[in-house]
XYZ file of C-alpha atoms in Angstrom:
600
model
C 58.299 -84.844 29.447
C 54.841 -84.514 29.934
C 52.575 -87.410 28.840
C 49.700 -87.150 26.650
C 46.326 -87.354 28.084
C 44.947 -89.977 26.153
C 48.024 -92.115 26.711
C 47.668 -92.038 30.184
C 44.331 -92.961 29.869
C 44.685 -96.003 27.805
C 47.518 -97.377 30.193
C 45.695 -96.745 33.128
C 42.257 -98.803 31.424
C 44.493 -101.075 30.589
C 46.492 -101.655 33.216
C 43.232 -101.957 35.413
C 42.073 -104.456 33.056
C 45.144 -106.695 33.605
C 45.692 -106.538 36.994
C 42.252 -108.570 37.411
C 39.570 -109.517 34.882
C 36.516 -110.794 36.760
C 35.721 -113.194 34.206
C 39.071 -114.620 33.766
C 39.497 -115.259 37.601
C 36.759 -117.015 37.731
C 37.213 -119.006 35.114
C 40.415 -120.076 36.457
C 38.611 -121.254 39.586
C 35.995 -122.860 37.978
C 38.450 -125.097 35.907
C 40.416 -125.200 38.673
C 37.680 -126.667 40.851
C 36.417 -128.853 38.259
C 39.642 -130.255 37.341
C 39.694 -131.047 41.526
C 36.688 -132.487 41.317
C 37.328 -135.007 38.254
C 40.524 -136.101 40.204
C 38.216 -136.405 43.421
C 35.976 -138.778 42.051
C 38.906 -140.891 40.146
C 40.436 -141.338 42.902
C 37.243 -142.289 44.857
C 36.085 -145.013 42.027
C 39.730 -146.290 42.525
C 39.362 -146.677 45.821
C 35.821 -148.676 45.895
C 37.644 -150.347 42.894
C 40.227 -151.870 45.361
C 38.669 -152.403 48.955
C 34.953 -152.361 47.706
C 31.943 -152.971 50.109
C 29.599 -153.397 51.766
C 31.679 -152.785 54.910
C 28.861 -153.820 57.475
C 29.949 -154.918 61.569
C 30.555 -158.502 60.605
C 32.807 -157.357 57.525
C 34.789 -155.116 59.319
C 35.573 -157.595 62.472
C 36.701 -160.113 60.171
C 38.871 -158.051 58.095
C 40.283 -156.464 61.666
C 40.718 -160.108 62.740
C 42.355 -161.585 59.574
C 44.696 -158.535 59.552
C 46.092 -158.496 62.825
C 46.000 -162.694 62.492
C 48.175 -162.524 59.276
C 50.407 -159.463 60.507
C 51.358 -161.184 63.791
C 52.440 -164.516 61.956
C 54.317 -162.219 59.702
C 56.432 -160.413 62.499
C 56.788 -163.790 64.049
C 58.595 -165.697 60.906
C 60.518 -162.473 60.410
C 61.758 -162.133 64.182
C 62.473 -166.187 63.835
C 64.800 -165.312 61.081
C 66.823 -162.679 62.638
C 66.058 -160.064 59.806
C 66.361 -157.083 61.336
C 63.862 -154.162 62.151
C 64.024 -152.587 58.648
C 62.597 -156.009 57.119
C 60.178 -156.807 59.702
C 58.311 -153.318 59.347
C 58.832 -153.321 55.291
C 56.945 -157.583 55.108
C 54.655 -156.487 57.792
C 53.361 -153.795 56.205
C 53.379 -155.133 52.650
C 51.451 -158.310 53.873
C 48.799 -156.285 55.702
C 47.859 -153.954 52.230
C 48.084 -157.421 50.196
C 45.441 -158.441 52.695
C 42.985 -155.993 52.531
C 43.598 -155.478 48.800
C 42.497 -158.954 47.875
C 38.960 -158.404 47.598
C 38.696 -155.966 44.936
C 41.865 -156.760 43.120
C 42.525 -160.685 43.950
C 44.175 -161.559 40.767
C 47.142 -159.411 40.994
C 46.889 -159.807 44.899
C 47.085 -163.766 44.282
C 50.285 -162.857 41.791
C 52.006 -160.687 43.791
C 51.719 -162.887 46.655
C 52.823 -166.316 45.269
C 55.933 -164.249 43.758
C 57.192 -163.264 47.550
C 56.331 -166.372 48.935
C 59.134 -168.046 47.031
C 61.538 -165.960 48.397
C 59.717 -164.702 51.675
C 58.500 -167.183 54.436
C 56.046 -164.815 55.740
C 54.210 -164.454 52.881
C 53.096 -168.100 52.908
C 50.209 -167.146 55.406
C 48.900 -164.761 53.222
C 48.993 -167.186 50.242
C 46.343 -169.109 51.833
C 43.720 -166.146 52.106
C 45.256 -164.767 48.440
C 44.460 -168.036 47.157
C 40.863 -168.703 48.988
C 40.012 -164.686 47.696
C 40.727 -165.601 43.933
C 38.954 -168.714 43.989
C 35.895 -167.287 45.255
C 35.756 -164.266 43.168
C 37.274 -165.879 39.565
C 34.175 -167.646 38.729
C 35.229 -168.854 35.602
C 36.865 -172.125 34.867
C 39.874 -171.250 32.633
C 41.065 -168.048 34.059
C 41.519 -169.304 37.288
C 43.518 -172.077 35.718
C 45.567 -169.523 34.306
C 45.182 -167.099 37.343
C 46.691 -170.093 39.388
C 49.354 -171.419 36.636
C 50.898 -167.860 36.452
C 51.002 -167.825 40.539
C 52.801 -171.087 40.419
C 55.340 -169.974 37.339
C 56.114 -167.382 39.736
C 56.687 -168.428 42.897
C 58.566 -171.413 41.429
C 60.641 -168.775 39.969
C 61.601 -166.679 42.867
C 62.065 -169.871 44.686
C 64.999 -170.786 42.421
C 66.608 -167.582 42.245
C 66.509 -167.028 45.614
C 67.833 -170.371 46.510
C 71.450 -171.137 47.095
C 73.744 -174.007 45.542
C 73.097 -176.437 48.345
C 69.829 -177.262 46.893
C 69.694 -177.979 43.410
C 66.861 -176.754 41.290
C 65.242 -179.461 40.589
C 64.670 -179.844 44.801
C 63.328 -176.124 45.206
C 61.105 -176.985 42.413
C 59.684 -180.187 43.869
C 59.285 -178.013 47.206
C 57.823 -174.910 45.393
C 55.127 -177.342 43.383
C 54.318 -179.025 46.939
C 53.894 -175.884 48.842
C 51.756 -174.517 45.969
C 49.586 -177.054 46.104
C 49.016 -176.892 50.062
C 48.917 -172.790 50.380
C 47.616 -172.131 47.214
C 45.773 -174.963 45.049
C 43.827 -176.353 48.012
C 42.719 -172.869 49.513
C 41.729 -171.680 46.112
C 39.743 -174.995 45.432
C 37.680 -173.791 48.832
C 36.890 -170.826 47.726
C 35.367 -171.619 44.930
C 33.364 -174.593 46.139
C 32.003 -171.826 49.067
C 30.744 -169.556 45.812
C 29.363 -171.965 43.821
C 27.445 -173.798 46.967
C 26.523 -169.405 47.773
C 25.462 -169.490 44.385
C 23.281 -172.524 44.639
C 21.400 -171.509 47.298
C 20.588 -168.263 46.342
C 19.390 -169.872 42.792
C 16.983 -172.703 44.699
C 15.653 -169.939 47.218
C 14.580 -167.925 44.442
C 13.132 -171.127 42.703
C 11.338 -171.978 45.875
C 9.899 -168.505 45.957
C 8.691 -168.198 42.228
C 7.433 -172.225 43.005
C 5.410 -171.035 46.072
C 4.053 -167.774 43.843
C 2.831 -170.139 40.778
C 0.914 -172.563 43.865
C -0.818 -169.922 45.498
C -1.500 -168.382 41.619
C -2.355 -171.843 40.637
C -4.763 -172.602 43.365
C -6.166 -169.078 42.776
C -7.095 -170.062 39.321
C -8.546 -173.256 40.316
C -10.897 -172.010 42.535
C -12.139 -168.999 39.653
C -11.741 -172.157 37.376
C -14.656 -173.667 39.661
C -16.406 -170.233 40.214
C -16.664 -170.250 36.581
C -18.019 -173.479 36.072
C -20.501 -172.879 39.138
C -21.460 -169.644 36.807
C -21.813 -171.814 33.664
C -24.103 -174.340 35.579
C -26.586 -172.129 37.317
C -27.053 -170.327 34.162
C -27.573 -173.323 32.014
C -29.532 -174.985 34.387
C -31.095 -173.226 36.498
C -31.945 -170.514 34.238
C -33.785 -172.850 31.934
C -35.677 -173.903 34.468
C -36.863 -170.457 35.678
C -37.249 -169.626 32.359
C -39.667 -172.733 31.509
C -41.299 -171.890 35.177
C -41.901 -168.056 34.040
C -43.353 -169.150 30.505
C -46.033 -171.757 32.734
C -47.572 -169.345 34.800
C -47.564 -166.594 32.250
C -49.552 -169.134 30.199
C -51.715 -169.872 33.117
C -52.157 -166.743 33.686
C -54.361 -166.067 30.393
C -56.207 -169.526 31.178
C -59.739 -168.876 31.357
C -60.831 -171.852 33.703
C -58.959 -170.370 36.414
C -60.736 -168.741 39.228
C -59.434 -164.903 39.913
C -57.767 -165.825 43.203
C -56.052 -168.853 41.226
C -55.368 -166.038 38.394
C -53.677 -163.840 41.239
C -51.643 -166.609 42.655
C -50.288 -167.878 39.107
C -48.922 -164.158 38.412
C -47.076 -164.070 41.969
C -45.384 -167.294 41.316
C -44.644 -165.766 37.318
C -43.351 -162.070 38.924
C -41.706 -164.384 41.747
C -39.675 -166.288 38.621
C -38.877 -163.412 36.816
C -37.592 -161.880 39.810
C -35.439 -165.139 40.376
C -33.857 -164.504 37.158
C -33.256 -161.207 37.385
C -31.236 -162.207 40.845
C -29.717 -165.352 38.982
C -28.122 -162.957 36.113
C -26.596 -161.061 39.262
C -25.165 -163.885 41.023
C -24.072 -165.257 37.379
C -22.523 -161.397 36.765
C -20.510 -161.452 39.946
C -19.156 -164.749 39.282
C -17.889 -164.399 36.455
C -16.375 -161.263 37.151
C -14.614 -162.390 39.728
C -13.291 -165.660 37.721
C -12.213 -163.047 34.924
C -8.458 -164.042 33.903
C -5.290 -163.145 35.580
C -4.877 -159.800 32.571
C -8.556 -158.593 33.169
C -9.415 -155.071 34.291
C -6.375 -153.916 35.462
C -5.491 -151.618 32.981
C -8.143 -149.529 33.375
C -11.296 -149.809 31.374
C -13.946 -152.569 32.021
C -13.860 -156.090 32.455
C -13.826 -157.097 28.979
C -14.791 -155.966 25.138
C -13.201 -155.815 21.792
C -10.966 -153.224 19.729
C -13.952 -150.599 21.354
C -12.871 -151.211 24.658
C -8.748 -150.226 23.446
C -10.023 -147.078 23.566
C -11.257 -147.078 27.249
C -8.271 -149.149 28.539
C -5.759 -145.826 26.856
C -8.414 -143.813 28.746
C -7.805 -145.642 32.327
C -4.064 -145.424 31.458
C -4.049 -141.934 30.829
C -6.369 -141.342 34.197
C -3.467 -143.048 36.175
C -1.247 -140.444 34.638
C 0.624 -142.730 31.704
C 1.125 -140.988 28.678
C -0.623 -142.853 26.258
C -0.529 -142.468 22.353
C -3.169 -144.585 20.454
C -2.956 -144.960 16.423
C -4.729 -146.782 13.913
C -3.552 -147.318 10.498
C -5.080 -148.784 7.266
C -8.186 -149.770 6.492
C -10.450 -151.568 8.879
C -12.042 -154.939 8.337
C -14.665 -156.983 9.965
C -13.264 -159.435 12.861
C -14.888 -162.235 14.424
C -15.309 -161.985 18.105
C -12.785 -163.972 19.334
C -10.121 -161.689 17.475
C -11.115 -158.407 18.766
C -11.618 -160.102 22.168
C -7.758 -161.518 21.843
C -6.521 -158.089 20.895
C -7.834 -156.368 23.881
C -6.402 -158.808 26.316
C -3.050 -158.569 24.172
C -3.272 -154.374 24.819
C -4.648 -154.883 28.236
C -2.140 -157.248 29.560
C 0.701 -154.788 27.733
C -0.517 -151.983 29.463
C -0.739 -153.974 32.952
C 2.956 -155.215 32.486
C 4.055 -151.996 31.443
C 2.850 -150.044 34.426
C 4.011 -152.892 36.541
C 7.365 -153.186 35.184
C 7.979 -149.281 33.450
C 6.430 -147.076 35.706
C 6.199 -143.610 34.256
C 7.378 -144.524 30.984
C 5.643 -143.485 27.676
C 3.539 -145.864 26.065
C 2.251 -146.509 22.365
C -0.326 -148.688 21.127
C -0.695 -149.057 17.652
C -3.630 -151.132 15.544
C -2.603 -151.891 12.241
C -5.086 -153.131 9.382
C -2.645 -155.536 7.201
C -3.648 -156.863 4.281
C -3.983 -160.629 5.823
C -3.948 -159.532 9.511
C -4.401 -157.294 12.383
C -1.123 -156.043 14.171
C -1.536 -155.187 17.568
C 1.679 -153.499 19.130
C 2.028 -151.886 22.228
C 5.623 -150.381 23.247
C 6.810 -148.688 26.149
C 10.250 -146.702 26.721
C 12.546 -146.942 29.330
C 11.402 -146.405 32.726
C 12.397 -143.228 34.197
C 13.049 -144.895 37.577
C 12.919 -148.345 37.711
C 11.116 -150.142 40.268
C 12.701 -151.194 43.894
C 13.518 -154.866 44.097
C 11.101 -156.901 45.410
C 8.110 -154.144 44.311
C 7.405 -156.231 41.518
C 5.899 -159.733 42.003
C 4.896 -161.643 38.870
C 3.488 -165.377 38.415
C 5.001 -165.534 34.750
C 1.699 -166.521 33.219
C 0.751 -163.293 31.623
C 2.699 -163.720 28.428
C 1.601 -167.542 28.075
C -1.583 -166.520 28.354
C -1.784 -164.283 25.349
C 0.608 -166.784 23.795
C -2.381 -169.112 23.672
C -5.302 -166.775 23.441
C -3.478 -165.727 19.809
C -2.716 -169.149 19.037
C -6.621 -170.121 19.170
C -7.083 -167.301 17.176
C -4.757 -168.501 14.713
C -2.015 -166.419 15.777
C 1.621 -165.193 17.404
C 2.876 -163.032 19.913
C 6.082 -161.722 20.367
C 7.584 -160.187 23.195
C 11.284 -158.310 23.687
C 13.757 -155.575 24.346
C 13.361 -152.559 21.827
C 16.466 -150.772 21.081
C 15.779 -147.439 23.039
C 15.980 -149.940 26.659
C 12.117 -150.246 26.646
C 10.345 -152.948 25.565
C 7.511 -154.029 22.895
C 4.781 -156.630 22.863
C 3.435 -157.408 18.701
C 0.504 -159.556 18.062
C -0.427 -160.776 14.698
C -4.028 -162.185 14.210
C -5.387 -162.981 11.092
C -8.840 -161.927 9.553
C -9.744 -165.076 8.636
C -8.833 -168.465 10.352
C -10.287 -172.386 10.486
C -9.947 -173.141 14.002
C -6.325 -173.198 14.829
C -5.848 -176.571 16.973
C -8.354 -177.277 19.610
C -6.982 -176.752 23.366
C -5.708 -179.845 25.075
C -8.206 -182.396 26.743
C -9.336 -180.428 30.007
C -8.567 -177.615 28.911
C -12.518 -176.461 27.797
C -12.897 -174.874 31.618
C -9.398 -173.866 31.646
C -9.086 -169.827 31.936
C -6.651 -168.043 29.435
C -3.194 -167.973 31.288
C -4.108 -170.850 34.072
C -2.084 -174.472 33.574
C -3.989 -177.529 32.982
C -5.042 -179.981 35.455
C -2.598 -182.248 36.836
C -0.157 -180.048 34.600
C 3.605 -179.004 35.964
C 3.988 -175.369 36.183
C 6.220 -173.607 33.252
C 9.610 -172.114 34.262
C 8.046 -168.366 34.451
C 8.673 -166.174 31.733
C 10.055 -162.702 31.650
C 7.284 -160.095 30.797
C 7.284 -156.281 30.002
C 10.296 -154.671 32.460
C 13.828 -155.379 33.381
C 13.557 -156.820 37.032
C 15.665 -160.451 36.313
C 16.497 -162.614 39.072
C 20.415 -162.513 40.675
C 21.210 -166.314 39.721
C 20.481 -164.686 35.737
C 23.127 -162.234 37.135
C 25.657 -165.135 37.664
C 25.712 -165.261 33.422
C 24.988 -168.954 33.159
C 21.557 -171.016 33.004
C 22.030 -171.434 36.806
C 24.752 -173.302 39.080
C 25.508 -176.803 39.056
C 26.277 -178.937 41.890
C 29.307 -177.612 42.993
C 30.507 -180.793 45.225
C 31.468 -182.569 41.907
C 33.899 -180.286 40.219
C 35.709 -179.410 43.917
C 35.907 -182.751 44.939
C 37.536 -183.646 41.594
C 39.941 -180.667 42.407
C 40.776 -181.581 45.917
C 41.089 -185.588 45.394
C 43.898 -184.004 42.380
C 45.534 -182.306 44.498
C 45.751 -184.979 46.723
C 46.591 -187.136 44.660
C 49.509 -184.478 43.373
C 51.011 -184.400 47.040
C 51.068 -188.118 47.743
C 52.981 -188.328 44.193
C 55.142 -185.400 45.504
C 55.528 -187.216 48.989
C 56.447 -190.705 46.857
C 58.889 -188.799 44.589
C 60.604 -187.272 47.545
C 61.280 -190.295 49.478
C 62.763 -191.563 46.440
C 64.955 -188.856 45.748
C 66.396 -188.564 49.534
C 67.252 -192.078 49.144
C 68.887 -191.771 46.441
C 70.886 -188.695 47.499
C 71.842 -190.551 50.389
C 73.079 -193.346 48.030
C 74.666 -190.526 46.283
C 76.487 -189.189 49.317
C 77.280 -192.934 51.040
C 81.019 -193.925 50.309
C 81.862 -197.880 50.969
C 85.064 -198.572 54.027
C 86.362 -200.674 51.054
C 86.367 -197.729 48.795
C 87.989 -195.609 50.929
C 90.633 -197.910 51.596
C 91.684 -198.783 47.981
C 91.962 -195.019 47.217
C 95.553 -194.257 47.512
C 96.571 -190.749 48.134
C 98.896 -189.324 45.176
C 96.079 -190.360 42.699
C 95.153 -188.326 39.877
C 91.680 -186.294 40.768
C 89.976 -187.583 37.773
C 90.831 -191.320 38.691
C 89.398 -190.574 42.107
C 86.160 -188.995 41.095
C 85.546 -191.792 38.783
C 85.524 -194.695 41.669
C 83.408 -191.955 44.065
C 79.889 -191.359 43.946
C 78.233 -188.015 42.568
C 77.961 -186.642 46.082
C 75.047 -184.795 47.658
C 75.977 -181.641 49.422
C 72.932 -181.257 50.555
C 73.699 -184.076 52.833
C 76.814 -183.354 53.938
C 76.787 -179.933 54.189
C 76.787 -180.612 58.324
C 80.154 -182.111 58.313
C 81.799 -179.007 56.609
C 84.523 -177.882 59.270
C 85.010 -181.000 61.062
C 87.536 -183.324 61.742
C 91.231 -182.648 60.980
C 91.928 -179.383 59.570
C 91.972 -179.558 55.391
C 95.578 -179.045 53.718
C 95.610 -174.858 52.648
C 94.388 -174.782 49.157
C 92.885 -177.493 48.601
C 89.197 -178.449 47.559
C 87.514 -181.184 49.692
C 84.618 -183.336 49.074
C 82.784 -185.076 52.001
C 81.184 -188.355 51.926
C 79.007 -190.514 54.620
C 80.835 -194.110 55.076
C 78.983 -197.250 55.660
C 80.609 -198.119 58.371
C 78.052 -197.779 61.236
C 78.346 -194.910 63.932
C 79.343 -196.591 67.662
C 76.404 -194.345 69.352
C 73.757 -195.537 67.205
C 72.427 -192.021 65.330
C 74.096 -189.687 67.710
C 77.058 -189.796 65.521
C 78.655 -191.601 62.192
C 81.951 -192.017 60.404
C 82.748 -189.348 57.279
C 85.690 -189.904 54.758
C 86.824 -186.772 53.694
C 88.727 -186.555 50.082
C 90.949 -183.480 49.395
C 92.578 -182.495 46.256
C 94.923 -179.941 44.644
C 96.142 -179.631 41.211
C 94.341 -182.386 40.201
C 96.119 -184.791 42.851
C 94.715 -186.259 46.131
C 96.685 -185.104 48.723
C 94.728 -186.391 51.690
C 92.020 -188.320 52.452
C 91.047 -188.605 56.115
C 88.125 -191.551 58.128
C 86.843 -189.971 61.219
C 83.925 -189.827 63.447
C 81.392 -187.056 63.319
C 78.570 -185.749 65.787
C 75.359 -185.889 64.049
């Protein structure tokens, strides 16, 4: 039958559109390759997760070192034992990925390997470096009390089940809390005394640095302090003086009993004061320019002015390529000089901190007219890229300067994080003020942001940015002496072993009490006497004690169930060998006792 055209057609299109969609191919790769990709980088964050860096010469040598250190002793317990090829490759290789795991993951490391060391001597090795690599990494106090309680539950656990009847539990307990304490408590102690002391210095380098930056800062600003004062002085002074000197000869100029060669000398020595001025004002210029504050003409504009001068320090911003936005809301009022000085050093040192700190970010100023005071904000986002460490170098005086400079002023600063991950810097200063608390004694010649005379220098305060120091990355005020708390630790654990050491001395002798039978005993024991009769006059036994003597002497009647016992009587070869009474029973009856001399 012949098939219709336009059937044909439409299988054919549609055929051709099945057998491979361009689209749909690539889709499938693309998800395909994605999906790769996601997996890819899971399993790479997994991987930094557990052996994490940095992996530099003297890293890798000690990790070779430690592994090949820890896998011999390993192979070396396990050939000791006689455990067989199979074992020996399967502890081997378990100890050496416990090993190298134990840096990024040295909780469960520290749990893993405590639970195998109660059951497997050559884990107890690794127990010491477990133990050392959770103490130094668990900084806090009562998780690595837990951390190390858990670790003991364990191995104590695995211990006992592990252990056979000779030894009750009690014993593998005792043993399991002593070997803790050696492999595990004292290593882990170590650890943490090496972070903490790593911590310490780290913390009082950093203090020595920021110390050294507030001297040199400190002796900077007592030398402009001095500058200034020279300033002050030659224009008090000395410009009185030139000033009475040009008013003299200008009046002796005009007098009419001077001869006109006197006349021309009196105007040279009046042209020759006013020129002395003129120079004075110069000199007096450049001095005080260069004992401006710390926050002065850095952010662009000129070395000083009032809210006029905002304008010019956006301007500078904006020339350095910031982006800038400067409002003003409400109505304006009148300000006394001091205020509208205050509020440019508030924008100016802003804008400073922010390019310091935020470089690229967008900044806002804003001037708001309040009904009982001018706000003064000035805001920056976050920084697109953040500054290198080390780039930024700051003295910590900025904000305490325009602390005080409001405070005169009869107002408050505030400084802090804003909620987009920038950061904001308000100022409130009122219209109208009395003369907010006079400066300190001294302080008259002291610039804005510069410490007193004879003062101690302020722990530094954070300004505009997010550089913080890495002792503020430890998440406490800053590390304590850490020779108290691990001394207190160790001279415990001491203290635990000798009491472990005491109460095992007193428990061998009194299993060996236990296990001691008197000659007299044995003798009044007649055989033929009920079991329970005979149990009754013998001690509790300690088969850990006599466990040797299993197998000799006379050969025990078949079926019974015999009991050995170490007599009193002494051994004729000193403690080469010693007397044994042997007690055996069967259906509740003593059917043989036997006294006979045993090789130790």
């Amino acid at each position: 039958m012949a098939a219709t055209p336009g059937t044909a057609d439409r299988t054919t299109a549609t055929g051709a559109g099945t057998a491979g969609t361009p689209g749909t191919a690539g889709k499938g790769t693309g998800t395909g390759t994605g999906r790769a990709a996601a997996v890819g980088q899971v399993a790479g964050r997994a991987v930094r997760r557990v052996f994490p860096g940095p992996w530099g010469a003297w890293a890798l040598v000690r990790e070779v070192v430690g592994l090949l250190v820890l896998s011999g002793l390993a192979a070396l317990i396990v050939a000791v034992a006689h455990r067989g090829p199979l074992k020996l490759t399967l502890y081997v290789a378990a100890v050496a990925l416990l090993f190298l795991m134990r840096r990024g993951l040295p909780v469960p490391v520290l749990l893993v390997t405590a639970a195998g060391a109660g059951a497997i001597d050559s884990f107890s090795p690794l127990l010491v470096c477990a133990a050392w690599s959770a103490g130094y990494r668990v900084t806090r106090a009562l998780p690595t009390l837990g951390v190390m309680a858990a670790s003991f539950t364990l191995m104590t656990a695995t211990a006992v089940l592990h252990g056979d009847d000779v030894v009750p539990a009690e014993g593998v307990a005792g043993f399991a809390l002593g070997g803790f304490l050696l492999f595990a408590a004292l290593p882990a102690l170590a650890g943490r005394y090496h972070a903490q002391r790593r911590a310490l210095v780290v913390a009082l380098q950093e203090r020595n640095d920021q110390l050294e930056r507030e001297r040199v800062m400190i002796a900077h600003q007592a030398r402009l302090r001095e500058r200034h004062r020279i300033a002050q002085d030659m224009h008090d002074s000395l410009g009185h003086q030139l000033a009475l000197i040009s008013v003299h000869s200008g009046a002796l100029e005009v007098d009419r009993s001077l001869t006109d060669p006197q006349r021309a000398a009196v105007g040279v020595l009046r042209q020759a004061a006013v020129a002395a001025m003129r120079e004075l004002r110069v000199v007096v210029g450049v001095l005080h320019e260069e004992s401006a504050p710390p926050g002065a003409g850095r952010a662009g504009g000129g070395s000083g002015g009032g809210l006029d001068g905002i304008e010019r320090l956006a301007e500078g911003s904006r020339a350095a390529g910031a982006a800038v936005v400067l409002s003003r809301t409400g109505e304006g009022r009148p300000l006394t000089a001091a205020t509208e000085h205050a509020a440019y050093r508030i924008v100016q040192e802003a804008l400073t901190n922010a390019h310091k700190h935020a470089p690229g970010a967008p900044l806002s100023v804003a001037l708001r007219y309040e009904p009982d005071a001018l706000v003064v904000e000035v805001a920056n986002g976050p920084a697109p890229e953040p500054p290198a460490a080390g780039q930024v170098v700051s003295g910590g005086q900025g904000l305490t300067g325009l602390r005080e400079r409001a405070r005169l002023v009869g107002g408050m600063v505030h400084a802090g994080p804003s909620a987009g991950g920038g950061w904001r810097l308000a100022a409130v200063l009122p219209y109208d003020h009395d003369g907010v608390a006079a400066p300190a004694e001294g302080a008259a010649d002291t610039l804005p942001g510069a410490l007193p005379a004879g003062a101690a220098p302020a722990v530094p305060a954070r300004a505009t940015g997010r550089g913080v120091g890495r002792a503020a990355r430890l998440g406490r005020p800053g590390p304590r002496n850490p020779a108290v708390g691990c001394a207190a630790g160790a001279a415990a654990v001491v203290l635990a072993v000798v009491g472990l050491l005491v109460w095992g001395m007193l428990a061998f002798v009194q299993a060996l009490d236990d296990a001691t039978v008197s000659k007299k005993t044995y003798e009044s024991i007649a055989v033929g006497s009920a079991e329970a009769d005979v149990r009754a006059r013998l001690p509790v036994g300690s088969r850990v004690l006599t466990q040797g003597y299993q197998g000799t002497g006379p050969t025990p009647p078949a079926g019974a169930s015999c009991s050995w016992y170490i007599s009193d009587e002494p051994g004729k070869d000193g403690f080469d060998d010693e007397y044994v009474a042997r007690f055996c029973f069967k259906d509740g009856t003593l059917i043989d006792k036997q006294h006979y001399r045993a090789k130790v």
